[in-house]
Amino acid sequence: LRPRSIAKMAAEEEEGIAFSNGKLICMDRDITELPEALAQQYGAVSTHLNLSFNCLSSLCNLERFPILKELNLDNNALDDEIVFPLLPQLTTLTMNKNKISNIQTLLPKLKAACPSLTYLSLLFNSACPNELVGKDDEDYQRYRYLVLFSLPNLKFLDSRPVTPEELAEAKVKAPFVEVVRVSEETLHQQQQARERPAEPALYSPLPQTTRGADSHRSSIGHSRYVYVGRHSEGNRFIRNDDL
C-alpha cells in the first residue's frame, strides 16, 4: 500500500472514508457502487468493509477484496438482482434495510459466494418477515428454517443465535416450507378486475319485458298432486257462527 500524506488522510475522513488496521469505512457518501479507485487502493489489505448508509444498487468492484471477513451493507438500495463475487473468507454479512424481497433468490447466491458465512442479518427487508415489520412468529420461524437449511454453518441469524435444536428442525421442516409469491402482473390484473364494473347476470327469473295492467295472461297445466284436506288444520279455529 502506498504511503499517504496526513493531508490526504484528513480529506478522506471528511468525505466519510477511513482506513485503519485492515478496516475500511466508506459510509454516508450516496454512492451507487464501490469506487474503483478505492477498491484498487484498499481491496488487497482490507478484512473489514463498512459501506452502510449509501445508495448501493450493485456490488461492482467488491471482487477486489479477496480477504474480506466482515461486510456491512446496511441502509442501501440492494435488491433481488444483487450479484455477489466470491468471498471465501467472509464470516459476517449485514444487509439490514435494503430492498431484498425474495429470500429464495438470495440464498443460493450467498451459499455459492460466501461458504464461510456464520453471521447474517437481513432485518427490515421484506424478505425477512419478523415482528419488526408486523409479521407473526410463525412467518419468521419459517423464514429462519429456509435460511438455516441453505446456510447450515450460520451461528447467528438476524437478532438471535442459532441453536442446535433449531438447526435440526430446519433440516426436517424446510423442504416442506415454500414461500409463494404473487407476481406484480397478477396483482395488477386482480386490481383491474376489482375496479371493472360487474357484468349483468346471464339468467334472471324475472321477465325481460313489462306489461300493462290491462294485459293479462294465463296458463293451463296438470298437477301431479291433489289436495283433499284430510289432514288440514287450517279451519280448526273457525266456529259455526262464522260460516
Short mmCIF file of N, CA, C and O in Angstrom, two decimals, residues 38 60 72 97 116 134 137 163 176 182 191 204 218 229 242:
data_model
loop_
_atom_site.label_atom_id
_atom_site.label_comp_id
_atom_site.label_asym_id
_atom_site.label_seq_id
_atom_site.Cartn_x
_atom_site.Cartn_y
_atom_site.Cartn_z
N LEU A 38 -10.99 3.30 -4.90
CA LEU A 38 -10.95 2.87 -3.51
C LEU A 38 -10.66 1.37 -3.42
O LEU A 38 -9.88 0.92 -2.57
N CYS A 60 -20.42 -4.04 -7.57
CA CYS A 60 -19.31 -3.94 -8.51
C CYS A 60 -18.04 -3.50 -7.78
O CYS A 60 -18.09 -2.63 -6.90
N ASN A 72 -20.42 -4.81 5.90
CA ASN A 72 -21.62 -4.11 6.35
C ASN A 72 -22.24 -3.38 5.16
O ASN A 72 -21.66 -2.43 4.63
N LYS A 97 -32.09 -3.25 6.16
CA LYS A 97 -32.68 -2.09 5.49
C LYS A 97 -32.20 -1.94 4.05
O LYS A 97 -31.61 -0.92 3.67
N SER A 116 -18.01 -19.47 3.99
CA SER A 116 -17.58 -19.42 5.40
C SER A 116 -18.52 -18.59 6.27
O SER A 116 -18.22 -18.34 7.45
N GLY A 134 -44.20 -6.17 11.47
CA GLY A 134 -45.60 -6.50 11.65
C GLY A 134 -45.99 -7.92 11.31
O GLY A 134 -47.17 -8.21 11.14
N ASP A 137 -44.88 -14.64 14.59
CA ASP A 137 -43.74 -15.51 14.88
C ASP A 137 -43.65 -16.70 13.94
O ASP A 137 -42.55 -17.16 13.62
N THR A 163 -29.63 -22.21 17.49
CA THR A 163 -29.42 -23.31 18.43
C THR A 163 -29.32 -24.63 17.66
O THR A 163 -29.84 -24.74 16.54
N PHE A 176 -40.34 -28.65 3.25
CA PHE A 176 -41.79 -28.57 3.08
C PHE A 176 -42.31 -27.15 3.22
O PHE A 176 -43.51 -26.92 3.19
N VAL A 182 -46.98 -13.77 -5.25
CA VAL A 182 -47.81 -13.38 -6.38
C VAL A 182 -47.05 -12.35 -7.20
O VAL A 182 -46.50 -11.38 -6.66
N GLN A 191 -56.34 -6.24 -9.41
CA GLN A 191 -56.82 -4.90 -9.11
C GLN A 191 -57.74 -4.39 -10.21
O GLN A 191 -58.78 -3.77 -9.93
N SER A 204 -81.95 -14.54 -15.28
CA SER A 204 -82.74 -13.87 -14.25
C SER A 204 -84.14 -14.49 -14.25
O SER A 204 -84.74 -14.68 -15.32
N SER A 218 -102.66 -16.13 -18.97
CA SER A 218 -102.95 -17.28 -18.11
C SER A 218 -102.33 -18.52 -18.72
O SER A 218 -101.95 -18.53 -19.89
N GLY A 229 -107.55 -32.19 1.77
CA GLY A 229 -107.80 -31.55 3.05
C GLY A 229 -108.05 -32.47 4.21
O GLY A 229 -108.59 -32.05 5.24
N ASP A 242 -119.34 -18.42 12.38
CA ASP A 242 -118.54 -17.63 11.43
C ASP A 242 -118.79 -18.00 9.99
O ASP A 242 -118.31 -17.31 9.10
#
